[in-house]
PDB file of C-alpha atoms in Angstrom:
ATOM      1  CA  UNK A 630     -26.336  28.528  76.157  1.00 62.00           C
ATOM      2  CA  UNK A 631     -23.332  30.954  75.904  1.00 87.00           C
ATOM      3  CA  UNK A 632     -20.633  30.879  78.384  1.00 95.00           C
ATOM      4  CA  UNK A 633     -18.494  33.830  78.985  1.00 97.00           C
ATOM      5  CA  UNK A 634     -15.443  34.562  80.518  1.00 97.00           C
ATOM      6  CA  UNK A 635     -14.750  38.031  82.149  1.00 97.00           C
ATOM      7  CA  UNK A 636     -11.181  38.404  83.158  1.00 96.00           C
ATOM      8  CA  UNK A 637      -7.684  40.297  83.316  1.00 94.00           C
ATOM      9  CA  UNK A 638      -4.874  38.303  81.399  1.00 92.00           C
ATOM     10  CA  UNK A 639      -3.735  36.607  84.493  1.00 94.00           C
ATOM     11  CA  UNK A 640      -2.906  32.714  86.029  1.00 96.00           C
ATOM     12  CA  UNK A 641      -6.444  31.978  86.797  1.00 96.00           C
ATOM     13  CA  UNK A 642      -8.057  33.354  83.872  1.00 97.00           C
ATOM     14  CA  UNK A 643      -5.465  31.546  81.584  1.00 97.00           C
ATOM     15  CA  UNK A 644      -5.919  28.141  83.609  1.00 97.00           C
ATOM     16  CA  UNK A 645     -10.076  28.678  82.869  1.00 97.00           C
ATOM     17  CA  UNK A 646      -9.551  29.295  79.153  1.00 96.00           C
ATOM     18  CA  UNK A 647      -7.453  26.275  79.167  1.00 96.00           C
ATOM     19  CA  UNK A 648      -9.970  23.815  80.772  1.00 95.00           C
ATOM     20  CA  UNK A 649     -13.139  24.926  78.841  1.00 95.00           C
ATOM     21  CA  UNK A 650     -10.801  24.662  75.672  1.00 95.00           C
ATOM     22  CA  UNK A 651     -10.005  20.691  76.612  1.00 93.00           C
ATOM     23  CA  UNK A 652     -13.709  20.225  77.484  1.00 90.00           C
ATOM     24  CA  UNK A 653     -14.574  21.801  74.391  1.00 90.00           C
ATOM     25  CA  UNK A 654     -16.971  23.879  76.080  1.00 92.00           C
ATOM     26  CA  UNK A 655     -17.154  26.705  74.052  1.00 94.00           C
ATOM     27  CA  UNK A 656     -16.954  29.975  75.677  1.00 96.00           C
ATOM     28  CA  UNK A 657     -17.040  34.012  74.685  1.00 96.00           C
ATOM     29  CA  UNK A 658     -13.789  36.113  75.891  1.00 96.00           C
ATOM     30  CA  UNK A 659     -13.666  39.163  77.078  1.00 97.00           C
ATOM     31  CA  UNK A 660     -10.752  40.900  78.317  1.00 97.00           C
ATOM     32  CA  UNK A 661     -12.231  43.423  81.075  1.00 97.00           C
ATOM     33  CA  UNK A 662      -9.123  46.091  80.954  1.00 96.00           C
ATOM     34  CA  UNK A 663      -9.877  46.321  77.303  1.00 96.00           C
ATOM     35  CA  UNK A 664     -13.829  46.197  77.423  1.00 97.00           C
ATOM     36  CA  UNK A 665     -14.934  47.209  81.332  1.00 97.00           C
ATOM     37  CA  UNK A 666     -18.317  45.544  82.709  1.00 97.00           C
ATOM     38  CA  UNK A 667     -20.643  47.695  82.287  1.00 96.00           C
ATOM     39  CA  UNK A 668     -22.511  49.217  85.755  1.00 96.00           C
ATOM     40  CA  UNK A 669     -26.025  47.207  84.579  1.00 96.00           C
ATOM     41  CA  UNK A 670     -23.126  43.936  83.720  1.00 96.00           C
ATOM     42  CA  UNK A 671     -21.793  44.470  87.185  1.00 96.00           C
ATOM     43  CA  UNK A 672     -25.327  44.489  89.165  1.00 95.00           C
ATOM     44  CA  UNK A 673     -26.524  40.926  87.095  1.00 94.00           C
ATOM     45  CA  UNK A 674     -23.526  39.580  88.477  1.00 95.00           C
ATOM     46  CA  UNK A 675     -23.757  41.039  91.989  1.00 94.00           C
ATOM     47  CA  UNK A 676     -27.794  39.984  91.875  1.00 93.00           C
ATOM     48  CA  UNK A 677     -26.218  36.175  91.271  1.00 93.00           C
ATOM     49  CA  UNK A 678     -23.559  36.525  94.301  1.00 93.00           C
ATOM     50  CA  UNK A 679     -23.802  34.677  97.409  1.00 90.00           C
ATOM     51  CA  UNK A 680     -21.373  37.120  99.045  1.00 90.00           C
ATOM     52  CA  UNK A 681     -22.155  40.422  97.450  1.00 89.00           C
ATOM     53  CA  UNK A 682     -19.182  42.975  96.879  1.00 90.00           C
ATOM     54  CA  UNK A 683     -17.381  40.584  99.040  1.00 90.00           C
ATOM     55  CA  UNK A 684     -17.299  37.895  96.534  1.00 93.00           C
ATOM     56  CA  UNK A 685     -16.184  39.681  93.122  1.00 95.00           C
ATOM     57  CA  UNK A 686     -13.630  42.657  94.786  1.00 95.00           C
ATOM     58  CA  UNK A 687      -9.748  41.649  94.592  1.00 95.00           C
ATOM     59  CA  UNK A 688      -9.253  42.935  97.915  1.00 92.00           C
ATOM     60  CA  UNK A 689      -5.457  41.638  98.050  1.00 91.00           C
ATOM     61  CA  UNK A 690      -5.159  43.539  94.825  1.00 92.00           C
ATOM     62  CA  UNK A 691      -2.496  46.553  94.496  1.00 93.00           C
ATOM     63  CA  UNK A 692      -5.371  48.816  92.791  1.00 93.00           C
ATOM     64  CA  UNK A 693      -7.575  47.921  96.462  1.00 93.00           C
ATOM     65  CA  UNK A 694      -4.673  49.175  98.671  1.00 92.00           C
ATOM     66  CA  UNK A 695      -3.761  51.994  96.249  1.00 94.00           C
ATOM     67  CA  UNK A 696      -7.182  53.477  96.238  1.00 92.00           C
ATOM     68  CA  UNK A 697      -7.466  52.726  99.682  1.00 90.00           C
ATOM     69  CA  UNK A 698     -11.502  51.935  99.460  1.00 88.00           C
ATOM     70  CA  UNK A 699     -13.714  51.524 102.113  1.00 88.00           C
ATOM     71  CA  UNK A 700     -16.079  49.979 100.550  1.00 88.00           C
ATOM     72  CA  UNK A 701     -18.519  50.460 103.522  1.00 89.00           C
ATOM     73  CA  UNK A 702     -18.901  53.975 102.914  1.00 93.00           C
ATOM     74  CA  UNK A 703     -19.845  53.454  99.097  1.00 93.00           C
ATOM     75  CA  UNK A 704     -23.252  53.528  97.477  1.00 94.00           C
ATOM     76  CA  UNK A 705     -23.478  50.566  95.877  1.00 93.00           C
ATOM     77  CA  UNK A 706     -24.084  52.995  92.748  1.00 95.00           C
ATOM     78  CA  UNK A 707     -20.336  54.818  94.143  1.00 95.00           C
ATOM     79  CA  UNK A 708     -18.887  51.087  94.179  1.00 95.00           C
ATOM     80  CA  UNK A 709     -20.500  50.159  91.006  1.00 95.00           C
ATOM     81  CA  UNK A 710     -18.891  52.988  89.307  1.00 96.00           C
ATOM     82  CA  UNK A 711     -15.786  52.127  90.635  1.00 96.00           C
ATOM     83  CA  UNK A 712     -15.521  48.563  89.481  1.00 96.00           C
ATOM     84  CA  UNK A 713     -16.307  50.030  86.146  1.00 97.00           C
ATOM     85  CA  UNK A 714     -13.921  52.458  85.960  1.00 96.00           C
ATOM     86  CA  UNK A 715     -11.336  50.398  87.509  1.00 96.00           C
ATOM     87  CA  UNK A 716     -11.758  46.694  86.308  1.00 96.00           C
ATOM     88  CA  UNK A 717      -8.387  45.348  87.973  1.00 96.00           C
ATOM     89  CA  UNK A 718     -10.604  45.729  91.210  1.00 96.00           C
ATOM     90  CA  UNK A 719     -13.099  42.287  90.200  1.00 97.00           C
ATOM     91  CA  UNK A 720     -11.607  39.166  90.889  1.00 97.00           C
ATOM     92  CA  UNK A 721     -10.790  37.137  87.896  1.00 97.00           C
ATOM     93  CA  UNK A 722     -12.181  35.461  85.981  1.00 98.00           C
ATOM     94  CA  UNK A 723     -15.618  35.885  86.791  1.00 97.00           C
ATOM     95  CA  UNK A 724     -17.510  32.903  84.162  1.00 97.00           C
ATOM     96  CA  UNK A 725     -21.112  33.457  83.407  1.00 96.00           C
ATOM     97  CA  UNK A 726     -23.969  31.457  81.531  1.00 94.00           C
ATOM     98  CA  UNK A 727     -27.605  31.946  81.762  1.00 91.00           C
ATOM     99  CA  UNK A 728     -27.635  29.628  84.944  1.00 91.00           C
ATOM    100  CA  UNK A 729     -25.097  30.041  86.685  1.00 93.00           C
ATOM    101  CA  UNK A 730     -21.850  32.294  88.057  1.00 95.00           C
ATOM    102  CA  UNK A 731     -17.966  31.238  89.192  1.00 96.00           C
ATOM    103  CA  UNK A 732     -15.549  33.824  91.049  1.00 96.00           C
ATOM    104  CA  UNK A 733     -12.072  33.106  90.394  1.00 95.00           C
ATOM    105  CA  UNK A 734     -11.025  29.392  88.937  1.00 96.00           C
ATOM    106  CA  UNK A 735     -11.594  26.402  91.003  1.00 93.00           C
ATOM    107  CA  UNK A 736     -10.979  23.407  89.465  1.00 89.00           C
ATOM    108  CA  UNK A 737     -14.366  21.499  91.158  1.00 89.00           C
ATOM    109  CA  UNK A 738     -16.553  24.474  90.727  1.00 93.00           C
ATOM    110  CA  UNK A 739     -15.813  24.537  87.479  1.00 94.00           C
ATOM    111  CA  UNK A 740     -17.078  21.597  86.674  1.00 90.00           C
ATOM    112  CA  UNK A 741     -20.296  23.051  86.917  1.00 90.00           C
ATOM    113  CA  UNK A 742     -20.070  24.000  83.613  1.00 91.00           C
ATOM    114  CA  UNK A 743     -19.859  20.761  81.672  1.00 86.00           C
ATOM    115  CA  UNK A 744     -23.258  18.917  80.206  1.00 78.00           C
ATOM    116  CA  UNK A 745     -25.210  17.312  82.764  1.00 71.00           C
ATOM    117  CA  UNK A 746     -24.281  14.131  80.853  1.00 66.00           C
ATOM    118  CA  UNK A 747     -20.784  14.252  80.666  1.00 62.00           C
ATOM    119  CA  UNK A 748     -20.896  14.744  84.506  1.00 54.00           C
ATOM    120  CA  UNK A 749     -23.029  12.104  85.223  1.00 55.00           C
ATOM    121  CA  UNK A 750     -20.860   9.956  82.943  1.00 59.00           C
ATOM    122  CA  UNK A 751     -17.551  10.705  84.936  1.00 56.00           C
ATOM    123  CA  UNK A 752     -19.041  10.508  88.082  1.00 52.00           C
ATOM    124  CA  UNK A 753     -20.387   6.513  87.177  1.00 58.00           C
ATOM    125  CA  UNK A 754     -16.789   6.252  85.567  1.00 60.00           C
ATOM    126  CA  UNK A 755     -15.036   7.473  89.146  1.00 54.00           C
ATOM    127  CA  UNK A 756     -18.054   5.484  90.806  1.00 63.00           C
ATOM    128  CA  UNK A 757     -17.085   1.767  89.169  1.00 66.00           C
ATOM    129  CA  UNK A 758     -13.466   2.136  89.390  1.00 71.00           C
ATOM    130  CA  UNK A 759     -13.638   2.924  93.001  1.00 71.00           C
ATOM    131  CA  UNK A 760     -16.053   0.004  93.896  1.00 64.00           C
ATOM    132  CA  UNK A 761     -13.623  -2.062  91.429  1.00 58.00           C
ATOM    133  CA  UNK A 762     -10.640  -0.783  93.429  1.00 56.00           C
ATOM    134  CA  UNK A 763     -12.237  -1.489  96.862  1.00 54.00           C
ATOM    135  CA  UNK A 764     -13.200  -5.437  95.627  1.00 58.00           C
ATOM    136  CA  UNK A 765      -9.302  -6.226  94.280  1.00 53.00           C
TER     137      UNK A 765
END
């Protein structure tokens, strides 16, 4: 299963290098200013969204308020375009396998990424020293 990162060299994209690295989870880089998504990248991702558009543009972004988009009045082919031409418009990182999709670094959703086992180990380890904590 390869994992990839997509992202802009930024807090969040640094912080999901950094965890994959200590869960040796190994992971493909790529550096979207450098190597844009592609417009056929960019509608596998938006296929796997929950929110659409909504959940991969940086609307808080300086590029978003530059360019002043309406993203209403876009094909998505316009908006697709867009995105590719003008990568610092995603949300970053975006992190991809075969399975699954995370927006942006969150340190539970992440998670999602480690082997079923090593979850289900932590989660008996968490499990035992909680029902130890609640007996002493």
């Amino acid at each position: 299963m390869t994992l990839t990162i997509y992202g802009l060299e930024c807090k969040s994209t640094k912080k999901a290098r950094q965890w994959l690295k200590k869960h040796e989870i190994p992971f493909v880089d790529r550096n979207i200013i450098k190597e844009p998504l592609t417009v056929n990248e960019l509608q596998e991702i938006l296929r796997r969204t929950v929110d659409g558009t909504d959940g991969i543009i940086a609307t808080r972004s300086k590029i978003y308020k530059e360019l002043n988009l309406d993203v209403e009045e876009l094909s998505l082919q316009e908006l697709l375009e867009i995105l590719h031409e003008q990568p610092r418009l995603l949300k970053s990182p975006i992190i991809v396998d075969e399975k699954r999709l995370l927006i942006g670094y969150h340190e539970d959703e992440i998670r999602q990424f480690l082997p079923r086992s090593t979850r289900k180990s932590q989660w008996m380890n968490w499990r035992l020293n909680n029902f130890n904590l609640a007996e002493g």
